[in-house]
Each structure stands twice: as C-alpha cells, then as structure tokens.
PDB file of C-alpha atoms in Angstrom:
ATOM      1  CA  UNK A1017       0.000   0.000   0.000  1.00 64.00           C
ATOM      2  CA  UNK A1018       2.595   2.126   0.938  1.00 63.00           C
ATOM      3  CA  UNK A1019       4.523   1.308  -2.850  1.00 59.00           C
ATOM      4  CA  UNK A1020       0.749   2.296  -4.397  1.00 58.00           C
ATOM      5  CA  UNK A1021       0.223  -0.682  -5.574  1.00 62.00           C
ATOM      6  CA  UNK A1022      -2.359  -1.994  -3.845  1.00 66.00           C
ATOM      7  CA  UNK A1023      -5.400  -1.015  -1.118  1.00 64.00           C
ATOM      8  CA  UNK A1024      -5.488  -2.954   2.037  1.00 69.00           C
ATOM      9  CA  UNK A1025      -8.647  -3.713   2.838  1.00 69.00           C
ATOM     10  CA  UNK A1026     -10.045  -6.318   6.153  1.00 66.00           C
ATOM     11  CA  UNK A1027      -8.826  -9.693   5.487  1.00 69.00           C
ATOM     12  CA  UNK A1028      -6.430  -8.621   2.354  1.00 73.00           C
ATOM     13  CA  UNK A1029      -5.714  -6.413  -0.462  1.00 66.00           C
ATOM     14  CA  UNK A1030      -7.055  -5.242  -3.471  1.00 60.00           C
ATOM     15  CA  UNK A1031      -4.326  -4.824  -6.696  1.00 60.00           C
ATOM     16  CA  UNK A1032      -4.275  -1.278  -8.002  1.00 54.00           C
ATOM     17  CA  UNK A1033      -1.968  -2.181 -10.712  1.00 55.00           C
ATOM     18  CA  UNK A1034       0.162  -5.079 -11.328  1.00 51.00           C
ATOM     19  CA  UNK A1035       3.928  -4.171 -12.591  1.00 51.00           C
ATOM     20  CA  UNK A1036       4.781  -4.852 -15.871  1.00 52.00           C
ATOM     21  CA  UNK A1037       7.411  -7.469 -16.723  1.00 55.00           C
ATOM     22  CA  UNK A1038      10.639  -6.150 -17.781  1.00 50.00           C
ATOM     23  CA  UNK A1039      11.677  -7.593 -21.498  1.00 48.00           C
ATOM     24  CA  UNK A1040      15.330  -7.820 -22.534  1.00 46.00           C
ATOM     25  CA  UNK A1041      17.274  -4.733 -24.791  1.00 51.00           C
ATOM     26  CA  UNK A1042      16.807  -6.450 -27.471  1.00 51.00           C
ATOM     27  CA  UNK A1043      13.158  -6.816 -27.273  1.00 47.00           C
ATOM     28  CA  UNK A1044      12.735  -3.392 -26.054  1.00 50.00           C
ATOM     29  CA  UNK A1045      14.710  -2.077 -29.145  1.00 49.00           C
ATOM     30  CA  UNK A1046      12.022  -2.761 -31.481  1.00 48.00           C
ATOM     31  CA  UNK A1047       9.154  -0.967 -29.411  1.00 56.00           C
ATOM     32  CA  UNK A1048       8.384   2.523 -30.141  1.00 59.00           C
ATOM     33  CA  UNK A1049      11.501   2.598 -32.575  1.00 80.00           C
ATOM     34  CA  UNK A1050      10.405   5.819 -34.535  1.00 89.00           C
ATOM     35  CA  UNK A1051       9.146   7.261 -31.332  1.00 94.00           C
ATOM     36  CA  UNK A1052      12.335   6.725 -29.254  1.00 95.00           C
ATOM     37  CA  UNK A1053      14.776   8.291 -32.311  1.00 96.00           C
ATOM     38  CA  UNK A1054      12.097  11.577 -32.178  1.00 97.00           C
ATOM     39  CA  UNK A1055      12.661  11.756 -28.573  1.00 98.00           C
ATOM     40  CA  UNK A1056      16.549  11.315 -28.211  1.00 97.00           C
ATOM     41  CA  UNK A1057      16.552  14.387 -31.612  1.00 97.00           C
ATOM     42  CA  UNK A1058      15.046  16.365 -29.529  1.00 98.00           C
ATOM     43  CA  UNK A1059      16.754  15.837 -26.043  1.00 98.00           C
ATOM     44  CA  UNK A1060      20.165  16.326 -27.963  1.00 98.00           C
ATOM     45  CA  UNK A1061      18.890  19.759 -29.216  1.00 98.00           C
ATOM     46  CA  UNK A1062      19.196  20.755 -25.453  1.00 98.00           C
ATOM     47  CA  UNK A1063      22.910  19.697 -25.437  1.00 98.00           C
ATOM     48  CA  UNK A1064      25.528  22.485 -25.304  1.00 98.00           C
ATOM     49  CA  UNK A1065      29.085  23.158 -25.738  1.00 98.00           C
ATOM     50  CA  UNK A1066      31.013  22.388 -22.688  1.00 98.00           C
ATOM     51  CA  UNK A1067      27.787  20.837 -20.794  1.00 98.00           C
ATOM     52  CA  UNK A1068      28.395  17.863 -18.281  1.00 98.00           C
ATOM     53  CA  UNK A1069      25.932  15.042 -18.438  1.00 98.00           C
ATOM     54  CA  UNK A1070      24.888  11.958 -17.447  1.00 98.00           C
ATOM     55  CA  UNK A1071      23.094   9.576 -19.836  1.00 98.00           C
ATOM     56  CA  UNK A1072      21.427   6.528 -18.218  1.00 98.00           C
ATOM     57  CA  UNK A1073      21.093   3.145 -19.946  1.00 95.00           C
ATOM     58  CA  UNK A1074      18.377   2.196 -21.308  1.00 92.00           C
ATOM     59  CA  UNK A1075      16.677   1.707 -25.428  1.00 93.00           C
ATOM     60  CA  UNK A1076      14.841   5.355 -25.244  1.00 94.00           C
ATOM     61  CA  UNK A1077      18.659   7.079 -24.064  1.00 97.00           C
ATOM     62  CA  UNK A1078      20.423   5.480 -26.900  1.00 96.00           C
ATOM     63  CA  UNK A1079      18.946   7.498 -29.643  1.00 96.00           C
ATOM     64  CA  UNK A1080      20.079  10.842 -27.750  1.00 98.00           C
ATOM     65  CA  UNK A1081      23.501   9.339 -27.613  1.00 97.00           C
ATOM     66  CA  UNK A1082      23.565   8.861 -31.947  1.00 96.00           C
ATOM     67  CA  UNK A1083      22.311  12.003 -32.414  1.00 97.00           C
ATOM     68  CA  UNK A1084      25.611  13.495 -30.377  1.00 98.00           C
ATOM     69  CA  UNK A1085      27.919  12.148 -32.403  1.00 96.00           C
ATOM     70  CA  UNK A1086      28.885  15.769 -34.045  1.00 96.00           C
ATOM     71  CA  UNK A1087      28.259  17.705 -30.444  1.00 98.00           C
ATOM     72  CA  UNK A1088      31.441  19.411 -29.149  1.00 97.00           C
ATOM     73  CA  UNK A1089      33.319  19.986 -25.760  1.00 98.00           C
ATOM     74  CA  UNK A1090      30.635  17.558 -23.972  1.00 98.00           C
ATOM     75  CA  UNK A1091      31.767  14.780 -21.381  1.00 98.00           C
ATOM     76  CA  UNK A1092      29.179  12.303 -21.052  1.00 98.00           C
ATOM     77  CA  UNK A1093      29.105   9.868 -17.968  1.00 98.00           C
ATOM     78  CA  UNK A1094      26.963   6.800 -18.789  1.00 98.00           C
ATOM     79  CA  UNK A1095      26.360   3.348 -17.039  1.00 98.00           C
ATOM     80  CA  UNK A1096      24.967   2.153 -20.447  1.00 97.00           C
ATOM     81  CA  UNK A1097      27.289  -0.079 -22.185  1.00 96.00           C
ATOM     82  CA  UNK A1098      25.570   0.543 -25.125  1.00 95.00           C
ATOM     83  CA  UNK A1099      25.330   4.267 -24.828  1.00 97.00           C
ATOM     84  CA  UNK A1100      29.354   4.057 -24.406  1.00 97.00           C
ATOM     85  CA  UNK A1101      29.119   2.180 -27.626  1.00 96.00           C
ATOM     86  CA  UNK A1102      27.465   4.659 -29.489  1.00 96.00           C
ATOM     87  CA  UNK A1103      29.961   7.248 -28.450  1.00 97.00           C
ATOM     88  CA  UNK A1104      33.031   5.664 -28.990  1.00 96.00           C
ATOM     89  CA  UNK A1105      33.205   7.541 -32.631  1.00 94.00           C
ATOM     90  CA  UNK A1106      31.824  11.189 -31.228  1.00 97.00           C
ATOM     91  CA  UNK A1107      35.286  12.886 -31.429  1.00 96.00           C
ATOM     92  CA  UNK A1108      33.789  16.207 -29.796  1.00 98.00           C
ATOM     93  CA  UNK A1109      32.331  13.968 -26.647  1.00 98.00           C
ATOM     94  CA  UNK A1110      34.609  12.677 -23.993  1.00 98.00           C
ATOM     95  CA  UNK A1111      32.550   9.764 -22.548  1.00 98.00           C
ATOM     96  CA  UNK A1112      33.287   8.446 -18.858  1.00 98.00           C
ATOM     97  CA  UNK A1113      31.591   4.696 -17.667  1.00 97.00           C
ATOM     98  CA  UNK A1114      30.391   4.620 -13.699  1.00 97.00           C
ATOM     99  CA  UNK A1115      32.102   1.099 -13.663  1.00 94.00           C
ATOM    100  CA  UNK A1116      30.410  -1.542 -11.170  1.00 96.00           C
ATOM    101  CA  UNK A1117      28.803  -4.641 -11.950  1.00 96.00           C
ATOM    102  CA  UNK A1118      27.122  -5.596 -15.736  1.00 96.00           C
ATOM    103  CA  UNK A1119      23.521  -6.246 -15.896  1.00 93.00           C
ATOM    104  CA  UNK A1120      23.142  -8.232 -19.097  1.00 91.00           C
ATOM    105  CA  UNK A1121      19.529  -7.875 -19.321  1.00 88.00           C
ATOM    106  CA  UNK A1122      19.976  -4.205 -19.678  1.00 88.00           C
ATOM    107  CA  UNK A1123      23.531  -3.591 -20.548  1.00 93.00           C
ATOM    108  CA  UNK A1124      24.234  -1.244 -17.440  1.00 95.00           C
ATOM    109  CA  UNK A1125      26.204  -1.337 -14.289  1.00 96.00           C
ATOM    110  CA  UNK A1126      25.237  -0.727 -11.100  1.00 96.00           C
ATOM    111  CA  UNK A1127      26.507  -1.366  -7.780  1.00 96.00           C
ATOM    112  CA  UNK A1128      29.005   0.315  -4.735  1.00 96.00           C
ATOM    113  CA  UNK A1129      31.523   0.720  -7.368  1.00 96.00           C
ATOM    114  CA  UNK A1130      28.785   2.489  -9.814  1.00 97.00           C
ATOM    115  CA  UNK A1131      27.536   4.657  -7.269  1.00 97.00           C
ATOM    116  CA  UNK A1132      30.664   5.623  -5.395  1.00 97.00           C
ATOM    117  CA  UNK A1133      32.153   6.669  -8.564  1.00 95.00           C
ATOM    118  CA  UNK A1134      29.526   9.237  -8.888  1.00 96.00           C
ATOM    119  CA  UNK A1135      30.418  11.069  -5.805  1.00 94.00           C
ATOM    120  CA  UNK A1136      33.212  13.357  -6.654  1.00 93.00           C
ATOM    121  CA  UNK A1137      31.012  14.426  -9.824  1.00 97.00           C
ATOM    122  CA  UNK A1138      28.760  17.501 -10.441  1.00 97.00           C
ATOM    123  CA  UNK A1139      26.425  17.205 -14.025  1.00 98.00           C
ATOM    124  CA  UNK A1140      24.509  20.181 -15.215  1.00 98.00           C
ATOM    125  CA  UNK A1141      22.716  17.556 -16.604  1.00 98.00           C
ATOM    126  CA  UNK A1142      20.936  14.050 -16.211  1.00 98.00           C
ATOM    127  CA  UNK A1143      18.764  12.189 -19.276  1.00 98.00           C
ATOM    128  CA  UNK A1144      16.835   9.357 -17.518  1.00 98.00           C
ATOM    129  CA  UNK A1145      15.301   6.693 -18.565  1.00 97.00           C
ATOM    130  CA  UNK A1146      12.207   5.099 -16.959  1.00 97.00           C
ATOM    131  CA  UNK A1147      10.308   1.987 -16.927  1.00 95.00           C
ATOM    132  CA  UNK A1148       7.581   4.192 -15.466  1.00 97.00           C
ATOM    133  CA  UNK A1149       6.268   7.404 -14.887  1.00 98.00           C
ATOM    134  CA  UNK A1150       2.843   7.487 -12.441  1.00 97.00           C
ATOM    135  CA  UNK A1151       1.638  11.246 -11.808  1.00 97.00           C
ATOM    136  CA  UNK A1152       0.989   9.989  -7.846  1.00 96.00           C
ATOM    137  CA  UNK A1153       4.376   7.327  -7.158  1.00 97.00           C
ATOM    138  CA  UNK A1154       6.781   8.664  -9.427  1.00 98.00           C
ATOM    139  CA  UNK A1155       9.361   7.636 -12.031  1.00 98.00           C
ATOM    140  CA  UNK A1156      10.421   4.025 -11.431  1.00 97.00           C
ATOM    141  CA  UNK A1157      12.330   0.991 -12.344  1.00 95.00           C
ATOM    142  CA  UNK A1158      12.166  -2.773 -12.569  1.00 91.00           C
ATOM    143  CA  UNK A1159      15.815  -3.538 -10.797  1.00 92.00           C
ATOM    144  CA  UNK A1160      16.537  -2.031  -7.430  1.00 95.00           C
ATOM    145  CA  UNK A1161      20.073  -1.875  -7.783  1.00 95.00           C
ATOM    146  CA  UNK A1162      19.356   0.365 -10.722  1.00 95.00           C
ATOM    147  CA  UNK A1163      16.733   2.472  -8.893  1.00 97.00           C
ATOM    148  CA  UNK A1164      19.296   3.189  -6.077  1.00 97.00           C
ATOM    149  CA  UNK A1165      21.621   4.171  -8.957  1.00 98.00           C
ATOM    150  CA  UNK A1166      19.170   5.911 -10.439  1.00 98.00           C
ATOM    151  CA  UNK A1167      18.696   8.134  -7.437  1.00 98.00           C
ATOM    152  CA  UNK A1168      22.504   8.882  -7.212  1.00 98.00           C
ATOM    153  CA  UNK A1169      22.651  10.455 -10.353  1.00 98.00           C
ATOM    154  CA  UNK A1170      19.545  12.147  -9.744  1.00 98.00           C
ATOM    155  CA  UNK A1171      21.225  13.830  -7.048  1.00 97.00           C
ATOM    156  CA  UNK A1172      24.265  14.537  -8.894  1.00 98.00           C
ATOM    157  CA  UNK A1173      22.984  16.884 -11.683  1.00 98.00           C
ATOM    158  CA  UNK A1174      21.456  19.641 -11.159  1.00 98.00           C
ATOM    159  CA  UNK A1175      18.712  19.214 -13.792  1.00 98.00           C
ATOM    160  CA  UNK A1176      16.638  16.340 -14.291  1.00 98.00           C
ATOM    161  CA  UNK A1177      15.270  15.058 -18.019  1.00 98.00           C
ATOM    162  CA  UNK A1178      12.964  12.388 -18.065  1.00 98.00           C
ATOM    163  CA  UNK A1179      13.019  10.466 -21.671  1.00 98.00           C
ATOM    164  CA  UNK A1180      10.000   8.471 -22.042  1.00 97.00           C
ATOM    165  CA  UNK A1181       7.656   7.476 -24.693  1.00 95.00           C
ATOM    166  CA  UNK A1182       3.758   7.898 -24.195  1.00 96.00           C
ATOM    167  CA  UNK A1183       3.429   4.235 -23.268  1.00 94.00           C
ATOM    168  CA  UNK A1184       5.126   4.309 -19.985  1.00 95.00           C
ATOM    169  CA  UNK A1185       2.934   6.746 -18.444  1.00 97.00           C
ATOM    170  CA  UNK A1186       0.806   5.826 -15.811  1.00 96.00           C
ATOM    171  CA  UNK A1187       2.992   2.332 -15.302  1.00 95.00           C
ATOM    172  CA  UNK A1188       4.534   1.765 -11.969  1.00 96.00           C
ATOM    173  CA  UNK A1189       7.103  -0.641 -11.582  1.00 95.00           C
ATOM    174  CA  UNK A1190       8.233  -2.174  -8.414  1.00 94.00           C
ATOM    175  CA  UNK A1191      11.310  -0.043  -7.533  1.00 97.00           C
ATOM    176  CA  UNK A1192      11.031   4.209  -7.047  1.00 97.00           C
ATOM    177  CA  UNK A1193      13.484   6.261  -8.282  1.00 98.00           C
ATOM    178  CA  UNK A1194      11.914   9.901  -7.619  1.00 98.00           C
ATOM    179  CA  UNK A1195       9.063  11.904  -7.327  1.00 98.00           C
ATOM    180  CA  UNK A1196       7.969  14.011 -10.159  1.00 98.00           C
ATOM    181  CA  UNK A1197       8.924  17.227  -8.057  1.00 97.00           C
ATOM    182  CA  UNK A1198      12.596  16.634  -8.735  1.00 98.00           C
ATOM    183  CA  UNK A1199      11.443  16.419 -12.980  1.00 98.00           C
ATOM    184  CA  UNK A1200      12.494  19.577 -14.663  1.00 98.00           C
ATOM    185  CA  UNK A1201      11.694  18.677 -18.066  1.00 98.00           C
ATOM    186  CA  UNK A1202       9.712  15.721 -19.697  1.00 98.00           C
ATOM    187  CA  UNK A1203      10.478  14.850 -23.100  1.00 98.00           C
ATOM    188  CA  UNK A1204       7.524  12.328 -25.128  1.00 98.00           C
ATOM    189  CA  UNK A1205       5.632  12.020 -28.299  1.00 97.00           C
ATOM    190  CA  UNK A1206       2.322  13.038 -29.185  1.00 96.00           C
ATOM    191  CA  UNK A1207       0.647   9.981 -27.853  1.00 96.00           C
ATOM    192  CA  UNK A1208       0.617  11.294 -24.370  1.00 97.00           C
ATOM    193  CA  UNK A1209      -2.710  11.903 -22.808  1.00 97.00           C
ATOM    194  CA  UNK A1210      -4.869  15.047 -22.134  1.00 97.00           C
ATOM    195  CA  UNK A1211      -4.352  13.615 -18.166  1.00 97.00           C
ATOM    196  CA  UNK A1212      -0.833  13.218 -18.176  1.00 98.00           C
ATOM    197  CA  UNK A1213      -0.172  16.186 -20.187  1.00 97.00           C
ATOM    198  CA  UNK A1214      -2.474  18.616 -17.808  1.00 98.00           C
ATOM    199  CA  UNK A1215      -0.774  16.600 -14.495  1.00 98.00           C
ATOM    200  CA  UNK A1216       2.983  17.300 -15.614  1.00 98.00           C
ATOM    201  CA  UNK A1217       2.483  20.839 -16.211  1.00 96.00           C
ATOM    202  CA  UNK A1218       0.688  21.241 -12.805  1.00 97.00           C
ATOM    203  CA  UNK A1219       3.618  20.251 -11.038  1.00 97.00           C
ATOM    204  CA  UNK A1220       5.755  22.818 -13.094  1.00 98.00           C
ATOM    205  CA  UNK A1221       7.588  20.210 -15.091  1.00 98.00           C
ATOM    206  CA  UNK A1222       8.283  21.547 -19.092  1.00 98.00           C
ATOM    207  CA  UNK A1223       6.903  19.074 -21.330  1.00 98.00           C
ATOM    208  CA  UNK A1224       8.569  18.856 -24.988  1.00 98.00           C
ATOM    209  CA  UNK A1225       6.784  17.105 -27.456  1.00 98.00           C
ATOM    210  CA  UNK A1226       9.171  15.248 -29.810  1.00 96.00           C
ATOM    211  CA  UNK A1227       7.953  15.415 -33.423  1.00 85.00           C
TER     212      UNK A1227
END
C-alpha cells in the first residue's frame, strides 16, 4: 500500500496495478523505434558546448547518444554499455563509464563501485530513462540496484530530463526512483494523454513534445 500498488482492505488487499514485466534490450529495441529516435533528436537539441551530463542506460537514451555524435566539448558519464558504444566515434564527446557490476539484461552497471564513482562528480545535466512514470508514485524501475543508482545520479545533476515514450505513463514498476517534483523537463511524443499532459504541467515540469 505504501509502494501504491495496492489497497489494504479487512482480510487482504485489493491490486491497483500489477507491474509490468521487464523484457530484454533487445526486445525493447524494437518498441516505439520511430518514437524513441524523435525523442533522443530532440533531447540532444538541449545539449551544449562544454555541458556535463549523465546519460542513463536504457533503449529510449540510446537514440540521444547517436544524435551526439557531431556535439562538441561535452563529457558524457553513462552506465549504459551501449550508450558508451554509441559514443566511442563522437570525437567532440569525452565519454566516462560509472564502472560496477554488468547487468546483461539491460547492458548497465550498477553497484558500490557504480555509485561511489559518482560522488566526486557535479552534471549540469541528467537524461533518464524510466520503466515508469505514475503522476501519484513517481518515475520508477524494474531492478533495485538500478533504482538506487538511479537516485545517485539524480542527485548529482542539477537538472533532471525524463526520456519516455507515451506508453510508460501511468505504469509503476516495483522499484522508485523519484518523485515528479525533482522532474524539470519531460520529453515524449504526441501519444501522451490530455491527463498526463495537464498533471505534468501542474507540477511545473516543461513538457517537450518530440515530433
């Protein structure tokens, strides 16, 4: 109950919504392709010469990382494996890996080492990836060692970007990461709804629609 995800009630509890399952990075590549590339376009647009980031792992963050490839005088730090991938070409991008333990499921490390390394760091920025975003719990995750990761960077940059396609609002997955207070700026596609849309800019978040 306290997690939102169910009502207790005498004798038991009532489901409010059951998490989804978490599907490999391979599966997750082919959802919301076209979506995911409008989204990362636009979140690279907010990029700027001689900007620290974080990128987290994840299929939605990936685009974002292609479409720096010709950026200049930007260090990127990234527990994406894949995102480190994608950057190993960008000349103008020095690219920095948290270390710690690989997840294979999702390409990213996570762990002491992951999070410790994060610690002498300030970001101006941090593009995050969710599994969900609820209006009430928050932005969350399906691994906790990822959510507590997750949290680290959130606290390490001092403006939050949330990179998710329509389809993830109003999921909640088992593990929090944040509230939506500490969102500044939501980046989606046109699918999101008149709800979602009117509750994000309530709470003072900017919401970018990615075309």
């Amino acid at each position: 109950e306290l997690q939102g995800l169910a009502t207790r009630n005498h004798g038991g509890a009532t489901l409010i919504r059951t998490p989804p399952q978490e599907q490999s990075v391979r599966q997750r590549d082919s959802l919301n392709s076209g979506l995911k590339e409008a989204i990362g376009a636009c979140a690279a647009r907010l990029v700027q010469p001689g900007d620290n980031i974080i990128i987290d792992s994840g299929t939605t963050t990936v685009p974002l990382a292609r479409h720096l490839l010709y950026h200049r005088e930007v260090t990127v730090m990234t527990n994406g494996l894949n995102i480190a991938w994608e950057l190993a070409n960008a000349q103008g991008v020095e690219v920095m890996l948290t270390g710690g333990l690989l997840r294979k499921q999702s390409l990213s490390f996570h762990g002491a080492q992951a999070e410790a390394c994060l610690n002498a760091y300030s970001f101006d920025t941090l593009f995050l990836g969710v599994d969900g975003l609820d209006l009430q719990f928050g932005l969350t995750t399906h691994h906790e060692a990822e959510a507590s990761l997750n949290r680290k960077m959130v606290e390490r940059a001092r403006r939050v970007i949330v990179l998710s396609d329509a389809s993830k609002f109003g999921r909640v997955s088992l593990h929090r990461i944040a509230l939506l207070e500490r969102v500044d700026v939501v980046i989606t596609d046109a699918g999101i709804s008149p709800e979602y849309r009117d509750g994000l800019q309530r709470l003072g978040i900017e919401l970018l629609v990615a075309e």
